[in-house]
PDB file of C-alpha atoms in Angstrom:
ATOM      1  CA  MET A  20      -5.683  21.644   9.789  1.00 97.00           C
ATOM      2  CA  ILE A  21      -8.156  18.829  10.448  1.00 97.00           C
ATOM      3  CA  LYS A  22      -8.791  16.304   7.638  1.00 97.00           C
ATOM      4  CA  ALA A  23     -10.763  13.118   6.978  1.00 95.00           C
ATOM      5  CA  SER A  24     -10.800  10.584   4.134  1.00 90.00           C
ATOM      6  CA  PRO A  25     -14.202  10.518   2.347  1.00 88.00           C
ATOM      7  CA  LEU A  26     -13.309   7.418   0.285  1.00 80.00           C
ATOM      8  CA  GLY A  27     -12.508   5.483   3.441  1.00 76.00           C
ATOM      9  CA  PHE A  28     -16.101   5.700   4.660  1.00 76.00           C
ATOM     10  CA  ILE A  29     -17.249   3.827   1.546  1.00 75.00           C
ATOM     11  CA  PHE A  30     -15.052   0.815   2.338  1.00 72.00           C
ATOM     12  CA  GLY A  31     -15.333   0.975   6.120  1.00 78.00           C
ATOM     13  CA  ASN A  32     -11.888   2.465   6.778  1.00 83.00           C
ATOM     14  CA  TYR A  33     -12.077   5.565   8.979  1.00 90.00           C
ATOM     15  CA  PHE A  34      -9.178   8.030   9.053  1.00 93.00           C
ATOM     16  CA  LEU A  35      -8.870  11.381  10.821  1.00 95.00           C
ATOM     17  CA  SER A  36      -5.716  13.499  10.724  1.00 97.00           C
ATOM     18  CA  GLY A  37      -4.451  16.791  12.052  1.00 97.00           C
ATOM     19  CA  GLU A  38      -1.574  18.910  10.821  1.00 97.00           C
ATOM     20  CA  ARG A  39       0.222  21.857  12.383  1.00 97.00           C
ATOM     21  CA  VAL A  40       2.571  24.140  10.445  1.00 95.00           C
ATOM     22  CA  LEU A  41       5.801  24.533  12.417  1.00 95.00           C
ATOM     23  CA  THR A  42       7.819  26.806  10.151  1.00 93.00           C
ATOM     24  CA  GLN A  43       7.749  27.870   6.526  1.00 90.00           C
ATOM     25  CA  GLY A  44       7.706  24.574   4.556  1.00 93.00           C
ATOM     26  CA  LEU A  45       7.713  22.275   7.582  1.00 96.00           C
ATOM     27  CA  SER A  46       4.768  20.725   9.448  1.00 97.00           C
ATOM     28  CA  LEU A  47       3.952  18.019  11.967  1.00 97.00           C
ATOM     29  CA  GLY A  48       0.945  15.707  11.518  1.00 97.00           C
ATOM     30  CA  LEU A  49      -0.872  12.916  13.293  1.00 98.00           C
ATOM     31  CA  GLU A  50      -3.247  10.404  11.637  1.00 97.00           C
ATOM     32  CA  VAL A  51      -5.518   7.953  13.451  1.00 96.00           C
ATOM     33  CA  GLY A  52      -7.351   5.191  11.579  1.00 93.00           C
ATOM     34  CA  THR A  53      -9.602   2.272  12.384  1.00 92.00           C
ATOM     35  CA  ARG A  54     -11.740  -0.414  10.825  1.00 87.00           C
ATOM     36  CA  PHE A  55     -14.526  -2.425  12.441  1.00 83.00           C
ATOM     37  CA  PRO A  56     -15.471  -5.994  11.443  1.00 77.00           C
ATOM     38  CA  SER A  57     -18.429  -6.296   9.074  1.00 68.00           C
ATOM     39  CA  PRO A  58     -21.199  -8.462  10.611  1.00 59.00           C
ATOM     40  CA  GLY A  59     -23.229 -11.037   8.751  1.00 51.00           C
ATOM     41  CA  ARG A  60     -20.493 -12.618   6.629  1.00 49.00           C
ATOM     42  CA  THR A  61     -17.789 -15.147   7.427  1.00 47.00           C
ATOM     43  CA  TYR A  62     -15.021 -15.987   4.992  1.00 44.00           C
ATOM     44  CA  THR A  63     -13.790 -19.499   5.721  1.00 43.00           C
ATOM     45  CA  SER A  64     -10.350 -20.245   4.375  1.00 44.00           C
ATOM     46  CA  GLN A  65      -7.018 -20.717   6.087  1.00 41.00           C
ATOM     47  CA  TYR A  66      -5.308 -19.221   3.054  1.00 41.00           C
ATOM     48  CA  TYR A  67      -6.297 -15.658   3.949  1.00 42.00           C
ATOM     49  CA  SER A  68      -4.303 -15.076   7.111  1.00 47.00           C
ATOM     50  CA  TYR A  69      -2.407 -11.805   7.477  1.00 46.00           C
ATOM     51  CA  ARG A  70       0.746 -13.802   6.738  1.00 50.00           C
ATOM     52  CA  SER A  71      -0.570 -14.872   3.312  1.00 42.00           C
ATOM     53  CA  GLY A  72      -2.855 -12.150   1.998  1.00 39.00           C
ATOM     54  CA  GLY A  73      -5.239 -11.341   4.857  1.00 37.00           C
ATOM     55  CA  LEU A  74      -5.336  -7.655   3.951  1.00 38.00           C
ATOM     56  CA  LEU A  75      -6.844  -8.399   0.543  1.00 37.00           C
ATOM     57  CA  TRP A  76     -10.518  -7.883  -0.229  1.00 38.00           C
ATOM     58  CA  PRO A  77     -11.880 -11.477   0.141  1.00 42.00           C
ATOM     59  CA  SER A  78     -11.362 -11.498   3.894  1.00 48.00           C
ATOM     60  CA  VAL A  79     -11.973  -7.903   5.015  1.00 57.00           C
ATOM     61  CA  SER A  80     -15.420  -8.710   6.436  1.00 64.00           C
ATOM     62  CA  ASN A  81     -13.755 -10.108   9.567  1.00 76.00           C
ATOM     63  CA  LEU A  82     -10.773  -7.772   9.632  1.00 78.00           C
ATOM     64  CA  SER A  83     -10.450  -4.928  12.146  1.00 86.00           C
ATOM     65  CA  TYR A  84      -7.517  -2.696  12.958  1.00 90.00           C
ATOM     66  CA  PHE A  85      -6.293   0.427  14.724  1.00 93.00           C
ATOM     67  CA  THR A  86      -3.420   2.535  13.463  1.00 95.00           C
ATOM     68  CA  ILE A  87      -1.689   5.711  14.573  1.00 97.00           C
ATOM     69  CA  THR A  88       0.777   7.575  12.351  1.00 97.00           C
ATOM     70  CA  PRO A  89       2.768  10.655  13.389  1.00 98.00           C
ATOM     71  CA  GLU A  90       4.628  12.286  10.513  1.00 98.00           C
ATOM     72  CA  LEU A  91       6.935  15.131   9.591  1.00 98.00           C
ATOM     73  CA  ARG A  92       6.323  16.889   6.270  1.00 97.00           C
ATOM     74  CA  TRP A  93       8.644  19.024   4.207  1.00 97.00           C
ATOM     75  CA  TYR A  94       6.932  21.130   1.527  1.00 97.00           C
ATOM     76  CA  THR A  95       9.399  21.429  -1.337  1.00 95.00           C
ATOM     77  CA  ASN A  96       8.187  24.887  -2.410  1.00 92.00           C
ATOM     78  CA  GLY A  97       8.488  26.237   1.123  1.00 87.00           C
ATOM     79  CA  GLY A  98       4.767  26.887   1.352  1.00 87.00           C
ATOM     80  CA  PRO A  99       3.049  26.925   4.767  1.00 91.00           C
ATOM     81  CA  GLY A 100       1.012  23.734   4.440  1.00 92.00           C
ATOM     82  CA  HIS A 101       0.557  23.574   0.667  1.00 95.00           C
ATOM     83  CA  GLY A 102       2.360  22.284  -2.405  1.00 96.00           C
ATOM     84  CA  PHE A 103       4.245  19.046  -3.033  1.00 97.00           C
ATOM     85  CA  TYR A 104       5.696  17.447   0.069  1.00 97.00           C
ATOM     86  CA  ILE A 105       7.962  14.649   1.264  1.00 98.00           C
ATOM     87  CA  SER A 106       6.796  12.808   4.370  1.00 97.00           C
ATOM     88  CA  LEU A 107       8.746  10.824   6.963  1.00 98.00           C
ATOM     89  CA  TYR A 108       6.459   8.836   9.271  1.00 98.00           C
ATOM     90  CA  TYR A 109       6.198   6.155  11.921  1.00 97.00           C
ATOM     91  CA  ARG A 110       3.221   3.784  11.903  1.00 95.00           C
ATOM     92  CA  TYR A 111       1.857   1.578  14.675  1.00 95.00           C
ATOM     93  CA  LEU A 112      -0.693  -0.977  13.464  1.00 92.00           C
ATOM     94  CA  ASP A 113      -2.820  -3.371  15.525  1.00 93.00           C
ATOM     95  CA  ILE A 114      -4.732  -5.950  13.419  1.00 89.00           C
ATOM     96  CA  LYS A 115      -7.274  -8.591  14.369  1.00 89.00           C
ATOM     97  CA  GLN A 116      -8.623 -11.162  11.904  1.00 84.00           C
ATOM     98  CA  ARG A 117     -11.667 -13.082  13.185  1.00 83.00           C
ATOM     99  CA  ASN A 118     -13.492 -16.281  12.346  1.00 81.00           C
ATOM    100  CA  ILE A 119     -10.902 -18.006  10.177  1.00 82.00           C
ATOM    101  CA  GLN A 120     -11.670 -21.685   9.644  1.00 83.00           C
ATOM    102  CA  ALA A 121      -9.645 -24.639   8.430  1.00 84.00           C
ATOM    103  CA  ASN A 122     -10.262 -28.369   8.119  1.00 86.00           C
ATOM    104  CA  LEU A 123      -8.656 -30.678  10.675  1.00 85.00           C
ATOM    105  CA  LEU A 124      -7.876 -34.260   9.678  1.00 84.00           C
ATOM    106  CA  ILE A 125      -6.031 -36.476  12.170  1.00 83.00           C
ATOM    107  CA  PRO A 126      -4.888 -39.922  10.967  1.00 78.00           C
ATOM    108  CA  GLN A 127      -5.349 -42.887  13.310  1.00 74.00           C
ATOM    109  CA  GLN A 128      -3.509 -46.217  13.146  1.00 69.00           C
ATOM    110  CA  GLY A 129      -5.897 -48.919  11.975  1.00 68.00           C
ATOM    111  CA  LYS A 130      -8.914 -46.626  12.198  1.00 77.00           C
ATOM    112  CA  ALA A 131     -10.673 -44.020  10.092  1.00 78.00           C
ATOM    113  CA  PRO A 132      -9.128 -40.544  10.444  1.00 80.00           C
ATOM    114  CA  LEU A 133     -10.752 -38.031  12.784  1.00 83.00           C
ATOM    115  CA  ASP A 134     -12.382 -35.227  10.825  1.00 87.00           C
ATOM    116  CA  GLY A 135     -13.036 -31.804  12.344  1.00 88.00           C
ATOM    117  CA  VAL A 136     -12.704 -28.034  12.001  1.00 90.00           C
ATOM    118  CA  VAL A 137     -10.443 -25.367  13.481  1.00 90.00           C
ATOM    119  CA  THR A 138     -11.794 -21.861  14.160  1.00 90.00           C
ATOM    120  CA  TYR A 139      -9.295 -19.215  15.156  1.00 90.00           C
ATOM    121  CA  GLN A 140      -8.388 -15.524  15.363  1.00 90.00           C
ATOM    122  CA  GLU A 141      -5.126 -13.887  14.345  1.00 88.00           C
ATOM    123  CA  TYR A 142      -3.539 -10.868  16.027  1.00 91.00           C
ATOM    124  CA  LEU A 143      -0.669  -8.746  14.733  1.00 90.00           C
ATOM    125  CA  ARG A 144       1.067  -5.642  16.090  1.00 92.00           C
ATOM    126  CA  THR A 145       3.608  -3.838  13.946  1.00 92.00           C
ATOM    127  CA  HIS A 146       6.026  -0.915  14.221  1.00 95.00           C
ATOM    128  CA  ALA A 147       7.307   0.573  10.972  1.00 94.00           C
ATOM    129  CA  LEU A 148       9.066   3.600   9.481  1.00 97.00           C
ATOM    130  CA  GLY A 149       7.972   4.988   6.143  1.00 97.00           C
ATOM    131  CA  LEU A 150       8.694   7.566   3.470  1.00 98.00           C
ATOM    132  CA  GLY A 151       6.139   9.088   1.107  1.00 97.00           C
ATOM    133  CA  ILE A 152       5.257  11.908  -1.264  1.00 98.00           C
ATOM    134  CA  GLY A 153       2.071  13.865  -1.810  1.00 97.00           C
ATOM    135  CA  ALA A 154       0.518  17.198  -2.652  1.00 97.00           C
ATOM    136  CA  GLN A 155      -1.779  19.511  -0.714  1.00 97.00           C
ATOM    137  CA  TRP A 156      -3.899  22.445  -1.864  1.00 97.00           C
ATOM    138  CA  LEU A 157      -5.616  25.272   0.014  1.00 95.00           C
ATOM    139  CA  LEU A 158      -8.911  26.099  -1.699  1.00 96.00           C
ATOM    140  CA  GLY A 159     -11.743  28.613  -1.355  1.00 93.00           C
ATOM    141  CA  ARG A 160     -11.814  32.394  -1.055  1.00 92.00           C
ATOM    142  CA  LYS A 161     -10.203  32.290   2.393  1.00 92.00           C
ATOM    143  CA  LYS A 162      -7.914  29.340   1.561  1.00 93.00           C
ATOM    144  CA  ASN A 163      -9.435  27.431   4.476  1.00 95.00           C
ATOM    145  CA  ILE A 164     -10.471  24.269   2.581  1.00 97.00           C
ATOM    146  CA  VAL A 165      -7.715  21.635   2.473  1.00 97.00           C
ATOM    147  CA  LEU A 166      -7.361  18.928  -0.185  1.00 97.00           C
ATOM    148  CA  ASP A 167      -4.600  16.440   0.606  1.00 97.00           C
ATOM    149  CA  TRP A 168      -3.515  13.804  -1.920  1.00 97.00           C
ATOM    150  CA  TYR A 169      -1.094  11.309  -0.431  1.00 96.00           C
ATOM    151  CA  ILE A 170       0.307   9.934  -3.687  1.00 97.00           C
ATOM    152  CA  ILE A 171       2.330   7.005  -2.340  1.00 96.00           C
ATOM    153  CA  GLY A 172       4.195   5.956   0.761  1.00 95.00           C
ATOM    154  CA  VAL A 173       5.956   2.757   1.743  1.00 94.00           C
ATOM    155  CA  SER A 174       6.811   1.635   5.268  1.00 94.00           C
ATOM    156  CA  ASN A 175       9.021  -1.202   6.446  1.00 92.00           C
ATOM    157  CA  GLY A 176       9.066  -2.681   9.941  1.00 90.00           C
ATOM    158  CA  ARG A 177       8.659  -5.662  12.205  1.00 90.00           C
ATOM    159  CA  GLY A 178       5.545  -7.302  13.570  1.00 89.00           C
ATOM    160  CA  SER A 179       4.751  -9.713  16.373  1.00 90.00           C
ATOM    161  CA  GLY A 180       1.599 -11.789  16.564  1.00 89.00           C
ATOM    162  CA  TRP A 181      -0.292 -14.641  18.081  1.00 92.00           C
ATOM    163  CA  VAL A 182      -3.127 -17.010  17.178  1.00 92.00           C
ATOM    164  CA  GLU A 183      -5.852 -18.364  19.443  1.00 93.00           C
ATOM    165  CA  GLY A 184      -8.865 -20.503  18.729  1.00 92.00           C
ATOM    166  CA  SER A 185     -10.661 -23.789  19.215  1.00 93.00           C
ATOM    167  CA  TYR A 186     -11.153 -27.101  17.425  1.00 91.00           C
ATOM    168  CA  LYS A 187     -13.902 -29.686  17.361  1.00 90.00           C
ATOM    169  CA  PHE A 188     -14.594 -32.996  15.690  1.00 88.00           C
ATOM    170  CA  TYR A 189     -17.674 -33.721  13.653  1.00 88.00           C
ATOM    171  CA  ASP A 190     -18.561 -36.721  15.835  1.00 85.00           C
ATOM    172  CA  LYS A 191     -18.797 -34.242  18.789  1.00 82.00           C
ATOM    173  CA  GLN A 192     -16.361 -36.265  20.919  1.00 79.00           C
ATOM    174  CA  PRO A 193     -13.252 -34.672  22.530  1.00 75.00           C
ATOM    175  CA  HIS A 194     -10.950 -37.673  21.814  1.00 76.00           C
ATOM    176  CA  LYS A 195      -8.613 -36.567  24.614  1.00 73.00           C
ATOM    177  CA  SER A 196      -6.868 -39.900  25.047  1.00 71.00           C
ATOM    178  CA  GLU A 197      -6.749 -41.062  21.414  1.00 73.00           C
ATOM    179  CA  ILE A 198      -4.802 -38.071  20.074  1.00 77.00           C
ATOM    180  CA  ASP A 199      -1.134 -37.502  20.739  1.00 79.00           C
ATOM    181  CA  ALA A 200      -0.626 -33.914  21.940  1.00 82.00           C
ATOM    182  CA  SER A 201       2.456 -33.265  19.784  1.00 85.00           C
ATOM    183  CA  THR A 202       0.655 -34.565  16.674  1.00 82.00           C
ATOM    184  CA  LEU A 203      -2.299 -32.278  17.339  1.00 85.00           C
ATOM    185  CA  GLU A 204      -0.025 -29.285  17.984  1.00 87.00           C
ATOM    186  CA  ASN A 205       1.836 -29.844  14.707  1.00 86.00           C
ATOM    187  CA  LEU A 206      -1.432 -30.067  12.772  1.00 85.00           C
ATOM    188  CA  LEU A 207      -2.734 -26.860  14.377  1.00 86.00           C
ATOM    189  CA  LEU A 208       0.519 -25.087  13.535  1.00 86.00           C
ATOM    190  CA  ASP A 209       0.236 -26.265   9.942  1.00 85.00           C
ATOM    191  CA  GLN A 210      -3.447 -25.399   9.492  1.00 80.00           C
ATOM    192  CA  THR A 211      -3.054 -21.900  10.962  1.00 81.00           C
ATOM    193  CA  GLU A 212       0.149 -21.302   8.949  1.00 77.00           C
ATOM    194  CA  SER A 213       2.051 -20.687  12.206  1.00 79.00           C
ATOM    195  CA  ASP A 214       4.736 -23.338  11.769  1.00 73.00           C
ATOM    196  CA  SER A 215       7.850 -21.206  12.197  1.00 76.00           C
ATOM    197  CA  GLU A 216      10.899 -21.013  14.416  1.00 80.00           C
ATOM    198  CA  GLY A 217      10.438 -19.793  17.980  1.00 84.00           C
ATOM    199  CA  VAL A 218       6.673 -20.260  18.323  1.00 89.00           C
ATOM    200  CA  LYS A 219       5.071 -21.735  21.422  1.00 91.00           C
ATOM    201  CA  THR A 220       1.803 -23.694  21.466  1.00 91.00           C
ATOM    202  CA  THR A 221      -0.446 -23.963  24.521  1.00 91.00           C
ATOM    203  CA  LEU A 222      -3.065 -26.708  24.176  1.00 90.00           C
ATOM    204  CA  ASP A 223      -6.092 -27.487  26.365  1.00 90.00           C
ATOM    205  CA  LYS A 224      -7.501 -30.846  25.225  1.00 86.00           C
ATOM    206  CA  GLN A 225     -10.309 -30.686  27.782  1.00 86.00           C
ATOM    207  CA  ALA A 226     -11.688 -27.374  26.503  1.00 89.00           C
ATOM    208  CA  GLN A 227     -10.448 -28.040  22.935  1.00 90.00           C
ATOM    209  CA  THR A 228      -8.763 -24.644  22.745  1.00 93.00           C
ATOM    210  CA  PHE A 229      -5.252 -23.560  21.773  1.00 93.00           C
ATOM    211  CA  ARG A 230      -2.990 -20.521  21.677  1.00 94.00           C
ATOM    212  CA  ILE A 231       0.108 -19.989  19.534  1.00 92.00           C
ATOM    213  CA  THR A 232       2.537 -17.223  20.531  1.00 93.00           C
ATOM    214  CA  GLY A 233       5.932 -15.954  19.420  1.00 90.00           C
ATOM    215  CA  LEU A 234       5.066 -15.254  15.773  1.00 88.00           C
ATOM    216  CA  ARG A 235       7.399 -12.788  14.027  1.00 87.00           C
ATOM    217  CA  THR A 236       7.081 -11.236  10.602  1.00 85.00           C
ATOM    218  CA  THR A 237       8.516  -8.459   8.421  1.00 85.00           C
ATOM    219  CA  VAL A 238       5.886  -5.922   7.348  1.00 84.00           C
ATOM    220  CA  ILE A 239       6.108  -3.842   4.161  1.00 86.00           C
ATOM    221  CA  SER A 240       2.947  -1.813   3.545  1.00 86.00           C
ATOM    222  CA  PRO A 241       1.866   0.981   1.165  1.00 89.00           C
ATOM    223  CA  ARG A 242       0.129   4.186   2.163  1.00 91.00           C
ATOM    224  CA  LEU A 243      -1.987   6.329  -0.151  1.00 91.00           C
ATOM    225  CA  GLY A 244      -5.269   8.203  -0.141  1.00 90.00           C
ATOM    226  CA  LEU A 245      -7.223  11.417  -0.553  1.00 93.00           C
ATOM    227  CA  SER A 246      -8.551  13.537   2.297  1.00 95.00           C
ATOM    228  CA  ILE A 247     -10.382  16.808   2.703  1.00 96.00           C
ATOM    229  CA  GLY A 248     -10.680  19.154   5.651  1.00 97.00           C
ATOM    230  CA  PHE A 249     -10.434  22.686   7.053  1.00 97.00           C
ATOM    231  CA  ARG A 250      -7.650  25.040   8.014  1.00 95.00           C
ATOM    232  CA  PHE A 251      -8.081  27.110  11.153  1.00 92.00           C
TER     233      PHE A 251
END
């Protein structure tokens, strides 16, 4: 069986899956999904990182991802590829969030603070195991049309990520000597919401770029949808 999600095309999420019946009531499937960034719109807020709601609608214009999900299905009625099923799956997810911006304000002793902006990208790779339920029907005179309703699934796993970007000041000066490196690093960690144990910051004051690595997070994500396809 080959299936695709028609609702995903409306929102820019593209999913294609295949399923092979192994024995009566048992099948093996593989789903591949992707999303491309939407051009022409930039959402500028540091509060929509993947660590604080980046998968929600306000920031999806700059969100892209790739996911691959192998799964094992058990059809409770013993049917060959139809009926209610329980699914055990593994999911690999690679996310990129572009063009996130945050204000940068650096205090100076006896002087006006330096005002600027940080522009950065977030990257996240996750590995998770999940369990779900759904129902599948074989339709048509030859029972070769497949309707698959994945009712709900939940996966739990671990993710690793990094942040990279640049900063600039509104007076268009680099201020290499006036700014203490540790102060700037702490502000960048705070503004990108990366201030956690074990992270490492690499700073280039000449190019005004930075990279933050060693981010770790726990990922709990739902899975649901409707797909249609053909049985061969």
